[in-house]
mmCIF file of C-alpha atoms in Angstrom:
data_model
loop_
_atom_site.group_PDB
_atom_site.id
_atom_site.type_symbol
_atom_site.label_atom_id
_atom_site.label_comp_id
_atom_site.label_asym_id
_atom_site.label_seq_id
_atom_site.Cartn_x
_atom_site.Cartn_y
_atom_site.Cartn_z
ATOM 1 C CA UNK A 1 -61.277 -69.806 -23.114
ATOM 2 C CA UNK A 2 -61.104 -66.841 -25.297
ATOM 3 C CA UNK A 3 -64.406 -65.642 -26.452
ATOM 4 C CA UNK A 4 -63.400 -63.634 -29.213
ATOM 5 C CA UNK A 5 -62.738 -64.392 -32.892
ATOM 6 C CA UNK A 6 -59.379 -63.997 -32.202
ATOM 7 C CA UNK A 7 -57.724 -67.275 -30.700
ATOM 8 C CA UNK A 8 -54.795 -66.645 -28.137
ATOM 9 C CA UNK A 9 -51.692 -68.908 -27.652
ATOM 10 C CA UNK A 10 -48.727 -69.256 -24.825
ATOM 11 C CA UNK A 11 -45.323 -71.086 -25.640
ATOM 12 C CA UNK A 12 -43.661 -71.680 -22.599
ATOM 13 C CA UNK A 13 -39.947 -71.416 -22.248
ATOM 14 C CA UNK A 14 -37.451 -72.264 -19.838
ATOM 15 C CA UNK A 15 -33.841 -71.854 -20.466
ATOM 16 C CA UNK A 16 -32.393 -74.432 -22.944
ATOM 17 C CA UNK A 17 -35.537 -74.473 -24.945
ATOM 18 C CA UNK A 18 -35.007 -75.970 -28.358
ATOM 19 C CA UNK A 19 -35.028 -72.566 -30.523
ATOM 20 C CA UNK A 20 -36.595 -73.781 -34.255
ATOM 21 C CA UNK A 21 -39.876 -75.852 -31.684
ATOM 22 C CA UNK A 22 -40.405 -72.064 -29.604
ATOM 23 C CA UNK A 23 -39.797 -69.458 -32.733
ATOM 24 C CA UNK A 24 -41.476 -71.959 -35.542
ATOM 25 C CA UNK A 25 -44.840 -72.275 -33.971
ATOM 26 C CA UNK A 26 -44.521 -68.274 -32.704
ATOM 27 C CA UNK A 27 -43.679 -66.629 -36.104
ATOM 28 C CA UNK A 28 -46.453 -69.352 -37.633
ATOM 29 C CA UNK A 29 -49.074 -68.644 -35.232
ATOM 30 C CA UNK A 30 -48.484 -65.401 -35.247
ATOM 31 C CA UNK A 31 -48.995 -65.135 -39.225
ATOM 32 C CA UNK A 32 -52.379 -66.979 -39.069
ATOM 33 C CA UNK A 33 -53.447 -63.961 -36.987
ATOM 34 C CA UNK A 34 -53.390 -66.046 -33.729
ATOM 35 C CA UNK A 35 -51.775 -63.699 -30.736
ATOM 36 C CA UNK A 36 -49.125 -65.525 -29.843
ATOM 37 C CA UNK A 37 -46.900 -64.838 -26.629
ATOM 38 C CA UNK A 38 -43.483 -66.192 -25.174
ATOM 39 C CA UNK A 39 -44.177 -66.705 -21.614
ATOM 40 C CA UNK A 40 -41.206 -67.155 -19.698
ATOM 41 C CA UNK A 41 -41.465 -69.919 -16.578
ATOM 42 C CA UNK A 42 -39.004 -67.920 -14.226
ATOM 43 C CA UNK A 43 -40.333 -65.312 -14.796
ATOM 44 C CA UNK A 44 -38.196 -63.076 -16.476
ATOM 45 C CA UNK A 45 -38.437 -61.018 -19.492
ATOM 46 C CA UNK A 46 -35.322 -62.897 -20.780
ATOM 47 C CA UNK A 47 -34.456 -66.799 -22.021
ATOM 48 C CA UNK A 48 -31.434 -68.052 -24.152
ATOM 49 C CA UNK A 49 -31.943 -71.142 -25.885
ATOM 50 C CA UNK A 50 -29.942 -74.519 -26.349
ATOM 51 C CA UNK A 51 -27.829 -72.945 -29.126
ATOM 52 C CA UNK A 52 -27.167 -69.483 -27.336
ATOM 53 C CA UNK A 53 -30.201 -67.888 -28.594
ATOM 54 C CA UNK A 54 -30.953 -64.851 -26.040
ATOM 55 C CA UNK A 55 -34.911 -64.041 -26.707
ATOM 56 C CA UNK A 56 -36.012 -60.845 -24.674
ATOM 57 C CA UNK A 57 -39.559 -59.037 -24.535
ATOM 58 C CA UNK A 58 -40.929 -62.322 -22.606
ATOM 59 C CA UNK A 59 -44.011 -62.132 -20.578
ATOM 60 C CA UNK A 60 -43.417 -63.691 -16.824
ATOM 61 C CA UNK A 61 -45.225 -66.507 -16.017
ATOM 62 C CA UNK A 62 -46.669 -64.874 -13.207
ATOM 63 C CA UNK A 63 -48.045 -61.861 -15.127
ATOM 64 C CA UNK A 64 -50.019 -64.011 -17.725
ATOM 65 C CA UNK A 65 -53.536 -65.095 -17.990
ATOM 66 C CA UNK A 66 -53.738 -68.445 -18.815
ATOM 67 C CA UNK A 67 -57.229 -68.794 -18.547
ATOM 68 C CA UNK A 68 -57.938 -66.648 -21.322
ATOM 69 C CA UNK A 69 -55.575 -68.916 -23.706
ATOM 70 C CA UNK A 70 -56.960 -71.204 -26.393
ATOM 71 C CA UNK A 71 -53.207 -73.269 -26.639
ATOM 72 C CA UNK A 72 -50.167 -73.812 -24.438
ATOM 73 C CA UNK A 73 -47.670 -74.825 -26.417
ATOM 74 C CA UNK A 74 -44.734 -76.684 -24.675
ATOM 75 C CA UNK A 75 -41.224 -76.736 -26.705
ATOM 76 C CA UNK A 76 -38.746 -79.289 -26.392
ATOM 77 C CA UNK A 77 -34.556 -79.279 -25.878
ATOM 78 C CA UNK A 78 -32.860 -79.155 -22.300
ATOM 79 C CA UNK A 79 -35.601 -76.660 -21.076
ATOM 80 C CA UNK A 80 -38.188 -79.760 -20.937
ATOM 81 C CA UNK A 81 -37.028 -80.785 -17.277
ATOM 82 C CA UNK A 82 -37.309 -77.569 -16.034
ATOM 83 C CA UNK A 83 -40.826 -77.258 -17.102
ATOM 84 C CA UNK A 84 -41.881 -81.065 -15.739
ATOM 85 C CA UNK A 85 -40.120 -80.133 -12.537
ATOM 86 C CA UNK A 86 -42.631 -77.413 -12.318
ATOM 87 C CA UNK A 87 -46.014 -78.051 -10.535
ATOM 88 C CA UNK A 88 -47.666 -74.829 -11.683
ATOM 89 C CA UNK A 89 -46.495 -75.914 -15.433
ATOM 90 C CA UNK A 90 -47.708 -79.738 -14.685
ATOM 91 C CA UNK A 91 -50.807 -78.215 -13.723
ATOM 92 C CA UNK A 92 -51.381 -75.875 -16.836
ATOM 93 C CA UNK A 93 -50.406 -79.200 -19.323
ATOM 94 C CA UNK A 94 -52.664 -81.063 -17.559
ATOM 95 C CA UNK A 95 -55.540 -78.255 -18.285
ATOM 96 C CA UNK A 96 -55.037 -77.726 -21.563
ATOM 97 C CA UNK A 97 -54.692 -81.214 -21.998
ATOM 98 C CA UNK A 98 -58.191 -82.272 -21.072
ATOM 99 C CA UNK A 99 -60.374 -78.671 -21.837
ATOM 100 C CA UNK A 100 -58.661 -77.071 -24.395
ATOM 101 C CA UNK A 101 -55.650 -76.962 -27.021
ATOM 102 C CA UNK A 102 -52.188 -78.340 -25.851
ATOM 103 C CA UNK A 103 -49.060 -78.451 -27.904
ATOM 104 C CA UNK A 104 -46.091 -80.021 -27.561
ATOM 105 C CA UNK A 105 -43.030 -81.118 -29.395
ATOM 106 C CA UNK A 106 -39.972 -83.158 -28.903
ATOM 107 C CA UNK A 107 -38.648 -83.508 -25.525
ATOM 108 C CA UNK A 108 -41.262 -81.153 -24.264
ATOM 109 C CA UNK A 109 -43.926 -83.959 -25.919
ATOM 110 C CA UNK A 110 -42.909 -86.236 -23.397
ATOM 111 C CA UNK A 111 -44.239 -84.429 -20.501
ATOM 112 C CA UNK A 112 -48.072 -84.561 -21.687
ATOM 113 C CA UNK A 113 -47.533 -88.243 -22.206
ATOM 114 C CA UNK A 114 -45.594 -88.886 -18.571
ATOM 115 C CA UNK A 115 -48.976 -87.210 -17.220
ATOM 116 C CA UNK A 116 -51.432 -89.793 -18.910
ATOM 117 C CA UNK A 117 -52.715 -87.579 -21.035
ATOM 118 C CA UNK A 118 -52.060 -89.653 -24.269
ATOM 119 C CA UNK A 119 -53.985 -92.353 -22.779
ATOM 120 C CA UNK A 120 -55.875 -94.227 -25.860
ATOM 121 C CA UNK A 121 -54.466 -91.611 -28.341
ATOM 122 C CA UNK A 122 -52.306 -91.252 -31.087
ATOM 123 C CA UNK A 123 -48.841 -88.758 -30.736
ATOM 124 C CA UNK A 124 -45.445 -88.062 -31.289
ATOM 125 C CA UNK A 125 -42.388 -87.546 -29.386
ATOM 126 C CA UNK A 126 -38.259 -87.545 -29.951
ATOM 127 C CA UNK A 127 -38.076 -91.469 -30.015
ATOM 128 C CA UNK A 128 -35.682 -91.554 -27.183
ATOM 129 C CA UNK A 129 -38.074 -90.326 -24.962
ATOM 130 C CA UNK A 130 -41.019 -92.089 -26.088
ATOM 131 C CA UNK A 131 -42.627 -94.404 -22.987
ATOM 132 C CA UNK A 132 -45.484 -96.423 -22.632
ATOM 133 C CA UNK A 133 -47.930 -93.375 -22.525
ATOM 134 C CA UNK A 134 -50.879 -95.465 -22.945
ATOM 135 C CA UNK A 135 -51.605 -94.899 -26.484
ATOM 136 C CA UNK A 136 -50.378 -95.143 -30.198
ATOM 137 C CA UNK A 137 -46.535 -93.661 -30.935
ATOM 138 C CA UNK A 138 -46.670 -92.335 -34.440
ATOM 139 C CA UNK A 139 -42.996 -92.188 -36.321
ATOM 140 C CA UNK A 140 -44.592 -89.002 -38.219
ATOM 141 C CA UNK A 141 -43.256 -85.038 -37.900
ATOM 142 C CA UNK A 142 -46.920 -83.988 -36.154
ATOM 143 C CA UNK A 143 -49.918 -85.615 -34.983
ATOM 144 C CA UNK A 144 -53.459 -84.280 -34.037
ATOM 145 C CA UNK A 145 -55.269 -86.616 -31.621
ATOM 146 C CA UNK A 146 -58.393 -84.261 -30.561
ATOM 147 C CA UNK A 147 -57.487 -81.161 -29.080
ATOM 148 C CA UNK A 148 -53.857 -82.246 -28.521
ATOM 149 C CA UNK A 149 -51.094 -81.724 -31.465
ATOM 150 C CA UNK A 150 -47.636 -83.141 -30.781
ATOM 151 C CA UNK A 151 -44.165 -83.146 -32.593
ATOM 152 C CA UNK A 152 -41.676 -85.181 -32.915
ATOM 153 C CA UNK A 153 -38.643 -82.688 -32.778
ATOM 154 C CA UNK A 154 -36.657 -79.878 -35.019
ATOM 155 C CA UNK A 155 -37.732 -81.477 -38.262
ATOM 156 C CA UNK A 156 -41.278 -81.441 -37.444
ATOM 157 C CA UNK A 157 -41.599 -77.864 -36.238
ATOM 158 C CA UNK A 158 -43.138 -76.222 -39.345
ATOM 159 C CA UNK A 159 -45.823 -79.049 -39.964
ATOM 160 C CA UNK A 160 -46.509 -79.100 -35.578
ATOM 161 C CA UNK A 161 -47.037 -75.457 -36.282
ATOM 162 C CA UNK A 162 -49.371 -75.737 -39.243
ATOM 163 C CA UNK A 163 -51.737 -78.349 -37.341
ATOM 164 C CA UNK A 164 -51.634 -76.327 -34.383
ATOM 165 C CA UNK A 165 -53.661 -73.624 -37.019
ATOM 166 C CA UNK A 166 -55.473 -76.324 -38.051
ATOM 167 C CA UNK A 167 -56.455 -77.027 -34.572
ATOM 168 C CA UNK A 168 -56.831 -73.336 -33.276
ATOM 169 C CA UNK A 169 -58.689 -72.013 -37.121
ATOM 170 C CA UNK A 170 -58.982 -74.121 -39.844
ATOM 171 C CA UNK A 171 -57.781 -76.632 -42.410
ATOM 172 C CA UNK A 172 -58.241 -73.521 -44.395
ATOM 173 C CA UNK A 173 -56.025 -71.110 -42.744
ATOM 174 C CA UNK A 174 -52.807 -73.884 -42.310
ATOM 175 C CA UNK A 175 -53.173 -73.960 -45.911
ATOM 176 C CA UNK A 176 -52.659 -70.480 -47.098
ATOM 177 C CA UNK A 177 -49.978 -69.982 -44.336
ATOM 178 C CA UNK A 178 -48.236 -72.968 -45.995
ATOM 179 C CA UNK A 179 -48.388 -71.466 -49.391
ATOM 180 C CA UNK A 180 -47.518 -67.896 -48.152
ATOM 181 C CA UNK A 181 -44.619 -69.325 -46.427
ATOM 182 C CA UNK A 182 -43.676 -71.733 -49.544
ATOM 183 C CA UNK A 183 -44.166 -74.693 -47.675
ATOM 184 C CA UNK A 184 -46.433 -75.882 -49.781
ATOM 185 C CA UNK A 185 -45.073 -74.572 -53.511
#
């Protein structure tokens, strides 16, 4: 984990990542001062999203250090089966999942949950993907069950983003982002 005040984050992506679940929490993050970085699973400095989005200046998967990290953040949309069809990215999930801060919204929530890691907690995923993960489905844009924040899809990216800050800072700092951002008016 990072030892420094400043908290470090990595969203994953994997082409056909849901675009709004990636770039939400990223510009977000990034605004609460939290350094922030697309890493890209196949290594490439390149992704395009489910709608066409092409996002460049990605850091490859191989040249990040994930053990300096405070979050991984795991995005939803087509993308999600490329990342649970990858052991290295099973591996990470499960990680963050028990020691430090794991995200994860829509699709992309389901792959936390298909690993037991929502065992005898609350969470939310898309509802079509929702399966008996062992703990409490919530029908709610984000949830915070410990150290693990979830979304339930597009809709819920801006409030999955703010907990995230509340996770990674404070109560505090989701608060002023939400006002600075007019979320909260």
């Amino acid at each position: 984990m990072n030892t420094t005040d400043t908290k470090t984050a990595a969203i994953l992506l994997a082409p056909g990542f849901e675009e709004i679940e990636a770039l939400t929490p990223f510009d977000l993050l990034r605004r609460a001062d939290i350094d922030t970085t697309l890493v890209s699973v196949e290594n490439k400095t390149g992704c395009t999203g489910t709608m066409g989005l092409e996002v460049t200046g990605l850091t490859p998967m191989k040249d990040y250090d994930f053990t300096k990290a405070d979050a991984l953040i795991i995005p939803g949309g087509p993308g999600y089966e490329v990342l649970e069809q990858n052991q290295e990215v099973t591996d990470l999930i499960q990680s963050f999942g028990r020691d430090k801060t794991l995200g994860a919204i829509c699709a992309g929530s389901s792959i936390p949950g298909k690993l037991g890691l929502y065992k005898d907690r609350d969470y939310t995923v898309v509802p079509d993907l929702n399966g008996d993960f062992g703990g409490t489905f919530e029908k709610v844009h984000a949830v915070i069950s410990g150290n693990i924040v979830t979304g339930i899809s597009v809709g819920g990216a801006f409030e999955f983003a703010l907990d995230l800050i509340r996770v990674l800072k404070s109560p505090e700092a989701a608060d002023d982002i939400a006002r600075a951002t007019c979320w909260t008016l």
